[in-house]
mmCIF file of C-alpha atoms in Angstrom:
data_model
loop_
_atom_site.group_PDB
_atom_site.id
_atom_site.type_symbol
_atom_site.label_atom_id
_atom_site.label_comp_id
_atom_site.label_asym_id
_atom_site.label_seq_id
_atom_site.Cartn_x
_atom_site.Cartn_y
_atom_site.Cartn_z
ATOM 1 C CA UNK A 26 130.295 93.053 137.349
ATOM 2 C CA UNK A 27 127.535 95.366 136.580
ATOM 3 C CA UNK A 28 127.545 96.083 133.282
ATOM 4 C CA UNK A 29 124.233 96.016 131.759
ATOM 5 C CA UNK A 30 123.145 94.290 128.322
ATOM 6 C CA UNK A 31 120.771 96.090 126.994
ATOM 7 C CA UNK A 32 122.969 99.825 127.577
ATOM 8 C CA UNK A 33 125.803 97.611 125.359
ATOM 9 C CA UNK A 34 123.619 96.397 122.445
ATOM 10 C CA UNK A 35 121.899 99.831 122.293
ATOM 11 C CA UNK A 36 125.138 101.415 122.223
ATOM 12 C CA UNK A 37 126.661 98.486 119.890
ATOM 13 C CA UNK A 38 124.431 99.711 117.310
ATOM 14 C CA UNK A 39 125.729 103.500 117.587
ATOM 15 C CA UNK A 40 128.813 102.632 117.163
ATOM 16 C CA UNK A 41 128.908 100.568 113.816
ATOM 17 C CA UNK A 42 129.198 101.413 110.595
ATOM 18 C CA UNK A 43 128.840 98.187 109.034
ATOM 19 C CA UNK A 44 125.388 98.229 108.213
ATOM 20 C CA UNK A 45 124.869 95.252 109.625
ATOM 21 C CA UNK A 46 122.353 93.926 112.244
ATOM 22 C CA UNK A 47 123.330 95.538 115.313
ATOM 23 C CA UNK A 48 122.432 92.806 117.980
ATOM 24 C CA UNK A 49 125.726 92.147 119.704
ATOM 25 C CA UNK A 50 125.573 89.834 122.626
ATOM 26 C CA UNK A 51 127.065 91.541 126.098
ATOM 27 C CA UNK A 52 129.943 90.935 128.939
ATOM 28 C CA UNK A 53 127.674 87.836 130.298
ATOM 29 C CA UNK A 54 127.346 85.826 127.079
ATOM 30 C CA UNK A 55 131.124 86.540 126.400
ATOM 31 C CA UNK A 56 132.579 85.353 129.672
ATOM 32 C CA UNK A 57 129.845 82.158 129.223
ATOM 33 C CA UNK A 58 131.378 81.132 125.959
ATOM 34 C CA UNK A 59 134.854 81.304 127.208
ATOM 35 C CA UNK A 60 133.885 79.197 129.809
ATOM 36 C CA UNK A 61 132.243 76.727 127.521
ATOM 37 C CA UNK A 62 135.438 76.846 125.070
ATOM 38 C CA UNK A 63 137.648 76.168 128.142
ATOM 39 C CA UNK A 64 135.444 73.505 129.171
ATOM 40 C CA UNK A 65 135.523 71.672 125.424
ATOM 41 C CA UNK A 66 139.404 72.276 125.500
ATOM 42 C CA UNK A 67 139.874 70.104 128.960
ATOM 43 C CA UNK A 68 137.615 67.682 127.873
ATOM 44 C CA UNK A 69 139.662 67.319 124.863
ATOM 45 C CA UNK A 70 143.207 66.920 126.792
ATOM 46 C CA UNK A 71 141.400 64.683 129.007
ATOM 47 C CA UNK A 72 140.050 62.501 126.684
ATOM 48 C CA UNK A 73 143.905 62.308 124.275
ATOM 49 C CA UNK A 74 145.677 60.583 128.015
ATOM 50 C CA UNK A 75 142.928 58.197 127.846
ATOM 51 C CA UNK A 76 144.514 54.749 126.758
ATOM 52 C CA UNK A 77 140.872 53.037 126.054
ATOM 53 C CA UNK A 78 139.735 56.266 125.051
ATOM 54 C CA UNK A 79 142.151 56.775 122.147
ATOM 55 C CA UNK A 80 141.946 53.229 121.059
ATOM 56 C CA UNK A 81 138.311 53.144 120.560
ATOM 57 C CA UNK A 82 136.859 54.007 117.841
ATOM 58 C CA UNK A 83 134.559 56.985 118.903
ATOM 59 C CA UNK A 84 137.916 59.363 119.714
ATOM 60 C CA UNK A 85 138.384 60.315 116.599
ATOM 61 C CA UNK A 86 135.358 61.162 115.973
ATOM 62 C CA UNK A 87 134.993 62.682 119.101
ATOM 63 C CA UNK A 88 137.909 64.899 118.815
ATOM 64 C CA UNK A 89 136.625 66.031 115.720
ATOM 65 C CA UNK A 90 132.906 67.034 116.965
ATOM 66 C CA UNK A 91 134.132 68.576 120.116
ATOM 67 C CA UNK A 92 136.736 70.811 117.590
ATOM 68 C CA UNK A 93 133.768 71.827 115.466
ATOM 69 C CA UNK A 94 131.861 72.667 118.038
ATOM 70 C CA UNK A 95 134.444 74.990 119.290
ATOM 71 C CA UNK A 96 134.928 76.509 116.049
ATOM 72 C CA UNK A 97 131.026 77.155 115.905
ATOM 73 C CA UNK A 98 130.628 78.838 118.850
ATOM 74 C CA UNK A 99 133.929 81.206 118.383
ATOM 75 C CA UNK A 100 132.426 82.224 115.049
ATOM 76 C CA UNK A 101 128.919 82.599 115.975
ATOM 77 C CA UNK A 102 129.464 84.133 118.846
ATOM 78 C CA UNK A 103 133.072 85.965 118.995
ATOM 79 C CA UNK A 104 132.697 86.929 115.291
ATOM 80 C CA UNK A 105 129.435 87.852 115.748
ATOM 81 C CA UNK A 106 128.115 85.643 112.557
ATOM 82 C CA UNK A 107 125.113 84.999 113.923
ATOM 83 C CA UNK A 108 123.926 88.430 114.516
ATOM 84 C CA UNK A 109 125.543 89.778 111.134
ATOM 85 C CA UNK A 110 124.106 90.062 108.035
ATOM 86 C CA UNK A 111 123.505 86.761 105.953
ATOM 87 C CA UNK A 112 125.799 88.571 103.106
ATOM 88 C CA UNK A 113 128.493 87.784 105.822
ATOM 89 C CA UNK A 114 127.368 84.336 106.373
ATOM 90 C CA UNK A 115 127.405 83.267 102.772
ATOM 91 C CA UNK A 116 130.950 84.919 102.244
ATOM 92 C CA UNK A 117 132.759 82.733 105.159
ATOM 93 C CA UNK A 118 130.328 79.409 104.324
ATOM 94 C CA UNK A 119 130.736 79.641 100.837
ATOM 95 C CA UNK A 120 134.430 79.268 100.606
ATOM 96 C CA UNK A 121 135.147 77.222 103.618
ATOM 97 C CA UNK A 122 132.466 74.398 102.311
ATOM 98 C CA UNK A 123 134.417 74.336 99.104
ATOM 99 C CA UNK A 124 137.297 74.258 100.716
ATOM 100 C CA UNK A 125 136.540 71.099 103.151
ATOM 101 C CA UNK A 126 135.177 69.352 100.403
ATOM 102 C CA UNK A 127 138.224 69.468 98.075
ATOM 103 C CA UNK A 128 140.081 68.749 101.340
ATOM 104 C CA UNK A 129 138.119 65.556 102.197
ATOM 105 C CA UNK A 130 138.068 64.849 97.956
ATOM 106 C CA UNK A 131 141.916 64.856 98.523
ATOM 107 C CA UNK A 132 142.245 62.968 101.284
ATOM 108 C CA UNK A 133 140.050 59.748 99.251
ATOM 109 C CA UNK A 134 142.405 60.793 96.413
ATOM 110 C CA UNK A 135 145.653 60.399 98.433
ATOM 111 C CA UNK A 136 144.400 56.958 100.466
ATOM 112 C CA UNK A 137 143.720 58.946 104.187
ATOM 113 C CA UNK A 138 140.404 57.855 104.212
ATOM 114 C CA UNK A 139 138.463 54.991 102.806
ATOM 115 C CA UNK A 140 134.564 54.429 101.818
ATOM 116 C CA UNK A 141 133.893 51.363 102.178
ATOM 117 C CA UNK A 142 130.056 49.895 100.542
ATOM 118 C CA UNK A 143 128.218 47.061 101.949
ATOM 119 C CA UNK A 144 129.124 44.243 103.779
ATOM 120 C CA UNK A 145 132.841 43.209 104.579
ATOM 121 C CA UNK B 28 143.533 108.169 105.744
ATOM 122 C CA UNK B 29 140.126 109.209 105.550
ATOM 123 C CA UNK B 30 138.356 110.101 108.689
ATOM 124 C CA UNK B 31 137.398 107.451 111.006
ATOM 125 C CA UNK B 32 133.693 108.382 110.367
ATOM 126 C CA UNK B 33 133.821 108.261 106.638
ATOM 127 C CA UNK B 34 131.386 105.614 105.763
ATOM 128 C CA UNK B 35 132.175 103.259 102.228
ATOM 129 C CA UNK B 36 128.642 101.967 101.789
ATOM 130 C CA UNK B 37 128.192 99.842 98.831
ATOM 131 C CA UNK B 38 124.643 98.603 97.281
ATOM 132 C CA UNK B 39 123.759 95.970 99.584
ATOM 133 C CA UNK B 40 124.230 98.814 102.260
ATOM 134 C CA UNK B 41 127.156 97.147 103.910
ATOM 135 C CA UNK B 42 130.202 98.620 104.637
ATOM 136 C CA UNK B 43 132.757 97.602 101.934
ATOM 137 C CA UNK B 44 135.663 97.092 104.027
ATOM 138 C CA UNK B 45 133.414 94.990 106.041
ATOM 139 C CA UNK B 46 132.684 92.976 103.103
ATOM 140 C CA UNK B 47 136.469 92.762 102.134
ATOM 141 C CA UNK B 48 137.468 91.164 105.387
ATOM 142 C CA UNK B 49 134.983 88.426 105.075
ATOM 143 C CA UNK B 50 136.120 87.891 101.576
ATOM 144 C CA UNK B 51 139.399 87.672 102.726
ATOM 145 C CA UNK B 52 139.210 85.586 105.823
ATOM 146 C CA UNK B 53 136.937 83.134 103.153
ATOM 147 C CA UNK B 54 140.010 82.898 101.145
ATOM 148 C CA UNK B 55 142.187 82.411 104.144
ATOM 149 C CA UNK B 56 139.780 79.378 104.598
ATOM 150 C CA UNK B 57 140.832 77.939 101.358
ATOM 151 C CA UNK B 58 144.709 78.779 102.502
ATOM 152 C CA UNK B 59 144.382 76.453 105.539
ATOM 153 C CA UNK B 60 142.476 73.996 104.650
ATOM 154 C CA UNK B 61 145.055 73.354 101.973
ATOM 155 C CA UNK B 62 147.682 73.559 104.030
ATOM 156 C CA UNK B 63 145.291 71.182 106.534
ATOM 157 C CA UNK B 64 144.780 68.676 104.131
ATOM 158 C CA UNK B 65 148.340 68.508 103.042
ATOM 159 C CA UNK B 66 149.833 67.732 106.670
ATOM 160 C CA UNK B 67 147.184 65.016 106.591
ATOM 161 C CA UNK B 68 147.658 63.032 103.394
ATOM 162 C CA UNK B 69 151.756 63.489 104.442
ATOM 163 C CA UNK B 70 150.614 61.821 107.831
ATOM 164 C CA UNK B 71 152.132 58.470 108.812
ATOM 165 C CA UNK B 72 154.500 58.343 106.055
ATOM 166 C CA UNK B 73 157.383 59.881 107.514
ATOM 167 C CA UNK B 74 160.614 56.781 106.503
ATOM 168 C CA UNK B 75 162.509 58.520 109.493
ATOM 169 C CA UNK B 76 161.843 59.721 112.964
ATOM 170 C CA UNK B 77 161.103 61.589 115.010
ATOM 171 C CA UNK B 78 157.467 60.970 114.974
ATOM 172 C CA UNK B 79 154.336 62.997 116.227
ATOM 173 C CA UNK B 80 153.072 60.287 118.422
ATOM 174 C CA UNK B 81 155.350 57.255 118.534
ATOM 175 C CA UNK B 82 158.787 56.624 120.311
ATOM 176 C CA UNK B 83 161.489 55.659 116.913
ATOM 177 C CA UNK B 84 164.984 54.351 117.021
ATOM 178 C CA UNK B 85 167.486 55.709 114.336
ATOM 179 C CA UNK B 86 169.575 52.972 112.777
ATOM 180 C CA UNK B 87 172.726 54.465 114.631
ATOM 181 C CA UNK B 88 170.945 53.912 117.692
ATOM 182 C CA UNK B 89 169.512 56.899 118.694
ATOM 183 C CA UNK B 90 166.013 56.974 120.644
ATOM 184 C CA UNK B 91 163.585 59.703 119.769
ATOM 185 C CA UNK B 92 160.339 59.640 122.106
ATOM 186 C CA UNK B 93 157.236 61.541 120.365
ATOM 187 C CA UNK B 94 157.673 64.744 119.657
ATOM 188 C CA UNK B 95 154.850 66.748 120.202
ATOM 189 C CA UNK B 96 153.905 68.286 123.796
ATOM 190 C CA UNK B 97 150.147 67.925 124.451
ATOM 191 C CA UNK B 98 150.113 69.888 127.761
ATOM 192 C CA UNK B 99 152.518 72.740 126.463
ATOM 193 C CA UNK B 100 150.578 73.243 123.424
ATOM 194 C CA UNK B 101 146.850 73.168 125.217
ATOM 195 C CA UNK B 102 148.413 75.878 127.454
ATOM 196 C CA UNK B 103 149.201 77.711 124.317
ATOM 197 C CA UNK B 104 145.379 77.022 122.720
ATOM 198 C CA UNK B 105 144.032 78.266 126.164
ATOM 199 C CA UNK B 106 145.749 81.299 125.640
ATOM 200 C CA UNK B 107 144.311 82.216 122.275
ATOM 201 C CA UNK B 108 141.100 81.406 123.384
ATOM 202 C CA UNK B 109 141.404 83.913 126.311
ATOM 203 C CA UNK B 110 142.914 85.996 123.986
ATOM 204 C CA UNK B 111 139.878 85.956 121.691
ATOM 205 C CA UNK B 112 137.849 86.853 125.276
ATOM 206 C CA UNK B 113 139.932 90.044 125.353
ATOM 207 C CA UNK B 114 139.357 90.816 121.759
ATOM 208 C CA UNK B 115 135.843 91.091 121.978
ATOM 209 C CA UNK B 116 135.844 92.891 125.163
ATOM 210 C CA UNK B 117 138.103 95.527 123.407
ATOM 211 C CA UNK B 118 135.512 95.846 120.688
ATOM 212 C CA UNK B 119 132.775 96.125 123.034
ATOM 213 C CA UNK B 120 134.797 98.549 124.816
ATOM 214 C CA UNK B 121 135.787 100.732 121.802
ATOM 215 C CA UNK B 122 132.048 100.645 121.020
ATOM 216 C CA UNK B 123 130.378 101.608 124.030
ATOM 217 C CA UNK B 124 133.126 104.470 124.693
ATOM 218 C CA UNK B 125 130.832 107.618 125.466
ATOM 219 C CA UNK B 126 128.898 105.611 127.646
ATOM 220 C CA UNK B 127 129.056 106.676 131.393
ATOM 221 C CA UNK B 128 130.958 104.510 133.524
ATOM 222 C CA UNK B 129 128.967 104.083 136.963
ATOM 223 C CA UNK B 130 131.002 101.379 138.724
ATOM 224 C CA UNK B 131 134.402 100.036 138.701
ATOM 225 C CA UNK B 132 133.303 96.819 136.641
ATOM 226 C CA UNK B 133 131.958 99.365 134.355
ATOM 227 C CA UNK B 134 135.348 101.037 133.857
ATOM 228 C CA UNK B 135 137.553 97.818 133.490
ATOM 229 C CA UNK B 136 134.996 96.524 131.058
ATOM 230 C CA UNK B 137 135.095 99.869 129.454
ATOM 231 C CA UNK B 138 138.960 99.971 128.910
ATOM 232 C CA UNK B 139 140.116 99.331 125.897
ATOM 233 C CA UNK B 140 143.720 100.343 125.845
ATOM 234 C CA UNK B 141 143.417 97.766 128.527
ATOM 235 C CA UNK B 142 141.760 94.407 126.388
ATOM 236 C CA UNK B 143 143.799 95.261 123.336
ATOM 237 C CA UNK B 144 147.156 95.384 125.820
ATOM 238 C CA UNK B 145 145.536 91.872 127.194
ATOM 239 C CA UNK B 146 144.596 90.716 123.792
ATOM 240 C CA UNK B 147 148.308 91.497 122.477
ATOM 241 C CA UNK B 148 149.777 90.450 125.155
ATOM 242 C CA UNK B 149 148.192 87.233 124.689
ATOM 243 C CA UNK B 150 148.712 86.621 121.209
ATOM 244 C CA UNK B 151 152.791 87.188 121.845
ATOM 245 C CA UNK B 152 152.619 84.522 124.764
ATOM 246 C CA UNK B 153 151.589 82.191 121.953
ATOM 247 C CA UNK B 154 153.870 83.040 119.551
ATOM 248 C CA UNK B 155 156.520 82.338 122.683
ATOM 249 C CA UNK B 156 155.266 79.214 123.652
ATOM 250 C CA UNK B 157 155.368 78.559 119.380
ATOM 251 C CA UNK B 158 158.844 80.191 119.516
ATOM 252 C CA UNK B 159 159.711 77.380 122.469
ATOM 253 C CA UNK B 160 158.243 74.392 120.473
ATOM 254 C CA UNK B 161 160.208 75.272 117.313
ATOM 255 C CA UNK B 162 163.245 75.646 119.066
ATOM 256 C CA UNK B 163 162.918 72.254 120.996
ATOM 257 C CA UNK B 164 161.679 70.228 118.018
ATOM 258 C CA UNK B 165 165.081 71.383 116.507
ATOM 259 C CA UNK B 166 167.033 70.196 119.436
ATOM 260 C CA UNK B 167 165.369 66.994 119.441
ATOM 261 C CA UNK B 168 166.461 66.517 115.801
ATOM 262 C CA UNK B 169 163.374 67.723 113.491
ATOM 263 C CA UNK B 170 163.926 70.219 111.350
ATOM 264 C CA UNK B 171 162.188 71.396 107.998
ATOM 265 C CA UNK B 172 164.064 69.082 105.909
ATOM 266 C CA UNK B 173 163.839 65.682 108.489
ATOM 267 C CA UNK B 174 160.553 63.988 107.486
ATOM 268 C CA UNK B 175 157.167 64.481 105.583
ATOM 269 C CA UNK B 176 155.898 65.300 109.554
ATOM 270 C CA UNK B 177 158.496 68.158 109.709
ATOM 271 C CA UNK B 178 158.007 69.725 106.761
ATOM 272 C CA UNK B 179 154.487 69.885 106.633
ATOM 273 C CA UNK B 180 154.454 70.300 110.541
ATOM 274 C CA UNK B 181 156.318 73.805 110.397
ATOM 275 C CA UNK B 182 154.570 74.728 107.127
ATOM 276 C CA UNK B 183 150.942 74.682 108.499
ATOM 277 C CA UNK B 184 151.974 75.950 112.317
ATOM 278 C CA UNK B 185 154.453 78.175 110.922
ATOM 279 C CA UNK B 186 151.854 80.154 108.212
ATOM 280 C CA UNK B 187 149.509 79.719 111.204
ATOM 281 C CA UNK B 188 152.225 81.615 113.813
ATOM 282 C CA UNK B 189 152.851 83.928 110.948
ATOM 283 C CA UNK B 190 149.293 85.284 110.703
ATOM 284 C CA UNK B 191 149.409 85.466 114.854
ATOM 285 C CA UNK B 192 152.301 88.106 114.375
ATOM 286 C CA UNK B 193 150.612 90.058 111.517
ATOM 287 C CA UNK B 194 147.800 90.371 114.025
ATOM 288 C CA UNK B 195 149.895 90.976 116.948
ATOM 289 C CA UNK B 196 151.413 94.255 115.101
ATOM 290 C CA UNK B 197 147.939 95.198 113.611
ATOM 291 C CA UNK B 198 146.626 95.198 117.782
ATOM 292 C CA UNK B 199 149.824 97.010 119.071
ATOM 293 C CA UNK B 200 148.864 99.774 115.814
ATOM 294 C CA UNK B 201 145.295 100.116 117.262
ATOM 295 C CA UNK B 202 146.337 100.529 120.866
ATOM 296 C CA UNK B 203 149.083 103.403 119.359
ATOM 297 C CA UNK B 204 145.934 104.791 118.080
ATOM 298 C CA UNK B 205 144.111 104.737 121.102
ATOM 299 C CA UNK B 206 147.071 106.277 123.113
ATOM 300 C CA UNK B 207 147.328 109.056 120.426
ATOM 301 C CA UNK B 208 143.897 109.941 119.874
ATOM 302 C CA UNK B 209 141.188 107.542 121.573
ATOM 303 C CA UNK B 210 139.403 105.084 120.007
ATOM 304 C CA UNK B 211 135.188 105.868 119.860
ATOM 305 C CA UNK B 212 132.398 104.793 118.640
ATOM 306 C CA UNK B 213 133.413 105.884 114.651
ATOM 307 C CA UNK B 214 136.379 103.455 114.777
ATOM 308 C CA UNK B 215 134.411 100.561 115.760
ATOM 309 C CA UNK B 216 134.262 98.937 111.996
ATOM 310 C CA UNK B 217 137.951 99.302 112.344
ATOM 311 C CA UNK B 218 138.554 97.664 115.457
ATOM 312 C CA UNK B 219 135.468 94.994 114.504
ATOM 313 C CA UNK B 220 137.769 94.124 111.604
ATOM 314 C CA UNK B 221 140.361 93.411 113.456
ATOM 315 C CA UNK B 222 138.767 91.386 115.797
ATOM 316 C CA UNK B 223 137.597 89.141 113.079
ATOM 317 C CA UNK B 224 141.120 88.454 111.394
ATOM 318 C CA UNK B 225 141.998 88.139 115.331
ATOM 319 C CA UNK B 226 139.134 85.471 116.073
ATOM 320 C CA UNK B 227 139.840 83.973 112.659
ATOM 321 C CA UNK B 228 143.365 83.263 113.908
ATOM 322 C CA UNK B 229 142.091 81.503 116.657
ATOM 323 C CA UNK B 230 139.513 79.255 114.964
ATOM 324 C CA UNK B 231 142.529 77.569 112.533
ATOM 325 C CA UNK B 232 144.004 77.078 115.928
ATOM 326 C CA UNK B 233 141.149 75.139 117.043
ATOM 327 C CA UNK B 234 141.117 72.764 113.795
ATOM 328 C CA UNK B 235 145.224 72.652 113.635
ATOM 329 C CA UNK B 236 145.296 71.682 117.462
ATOM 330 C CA UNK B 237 142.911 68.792 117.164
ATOM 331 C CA UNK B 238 144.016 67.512 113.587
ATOM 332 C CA UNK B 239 147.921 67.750 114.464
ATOM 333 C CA UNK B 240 148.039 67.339 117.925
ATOM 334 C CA UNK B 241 145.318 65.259 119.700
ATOM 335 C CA UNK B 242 144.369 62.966 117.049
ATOM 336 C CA UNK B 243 146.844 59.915 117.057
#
């Protein structure tokens, strides 16, 4: 489709009112992340009816980078966070980090996870 | 309402509103994560079936296989991702508005009645194939009130649904506007918000498919 870039992050910038920096990626970076989310998301399917897969011990982990990954892009690229305004950036950051860590904090609380120090 | 164009600038030269949504999908964070972290510690300590991932057989006899659907529900995640697709196409559309429209890709791309109808359509397949789940799950014998899976199970994916359908009604509001007036340039903050609550949406989707549904 002929649409071109440049004519939508030119006219990306007339149209906010956010203040905000005003480089907003176009149609082809768009349709090339949904790709790549789609792409993570069968990968991820694949991998769960994977017998040896899901016994070993790199699934979880896995599962877990592939997930972040996806929620990277989407917000970097969908929500525009990494053309925004760092104001932006330390408003969604902030909060979520606190919030994982009390998360993970609660999950050693509770017995979900284990750290285990040196040998054995 | 004030006019579309009516700027509220605050010191750091952002738009407050702008601002406020970021706040509050940063809080929204904090509401999943808790909600996240509480189907998590409850996991694997269910006394009674049925079970997320493993067959169970009630004392009366009665033989549950697992639950959850992996192929329903990753139809269901694809459509929120294509969803979010839609959502920023509509913004991008509501944005470049006055811009001429040359060729026919131009004027599909430059539609937005047409990506917020696609993005709301979208969301309310999800909440249908959510709608479907629920309504199985109960069949099959898990309720609310069954296990530690069921109540924290419905809890996270039914806030999570719950913020879907907010957004689902704040989309068909926009595309009322755009039938009634047209949406331009000046209401691209408004429909930028919205797209952010929408991709926000789809992010905790992300997490809660992976956390409750893939890993075993």
């Amino acid at each position: 489709m002929a649409h071109d870039p440049a004519h939508t992050e030119h006219a990306a910038a007339d149209g906010h009112a956010g203040g905000e920096d005003q480089h907003h990626p176009g149609w082809s970076t768009y349709w090339k992340v949904a790709v790549i989310l789609t792409v993570i998301t069968i990968w991820e399917v694949w991998a769960y009816y994977i017998p040896s897969l899901v016994a070993s011990r790199i699934f979880v982990p896995m599962l877990l980078i592939l997930s972040g990954l996806k929620f990277v892009i989407v917000v970097m690229f969908y929500m525009h966070l990494k053309y925004d305004h760092k104001l932006f950036r330390a408003l969604f950051t902030g909060p979520l980090l606190i919030a994982a860590l009390t998360g993970i904090a609660l999950l050693f609380l509770f017995g979900q996870l284990v750290a285990r120090f040196g040998p054995g | 309402m004030s006019a579309p164009a009516a700027h509220h600038y605050t010191t750091t030269g952002l738009d407050s509103r702008k601002i406020a949504i970021w706040a509050f999908i940063g809080s929204e964070c904090m509401l999943f994560i808790s909600l996240i972290s509480t189907y998590l510690i409850y996991k694997g300590r269910s006394i009674v079936g049925p079970f997320p991932h493993e067959e169970w057989t009630s004392p009366d006899g009665r033989h549950f296989e697992p639950i959850l659907d992996i192929l329903v529900t990753s139809a269901s995640t694809f459509v929120l991702l294509m969803s979010s697709l839609a959502m920023v196409l509509a913004l991008s559309a509501v944005q470049n508005k006055n811009l001429p429209k040359r060729t026919r890709g131009e004027r599909i791309l430059g539609s937005s009645k047409l990506w917020l109808w696609m993005t709301a359509l979208l969301g309310a397949t999800f909440l249908g194939f959510q709608a479907y789940e629920f309504t199985s799950f109960v069949h099959e014998g898990l309720t609310l009130s069954t296990n530690l899976f069921g109540s924290s199970f419905f809890t996270l994916t039914g806030f999570h649904g719950a913020h879907v359908t907010a957004g689902v009604i704040w989309l068909v509001s926009l595309l009322a506007i755009d039938y009634r007036r047209g949406l331009g340039p000046a209401d691209a903050l408004n429909v930028d918000i919205a797209a952010l609550y929408w991709h926000f949406v789809d992010v905790v989707w992300i997490v809660i498919f992976t956390v409750v549904y893939l890993i075993q």
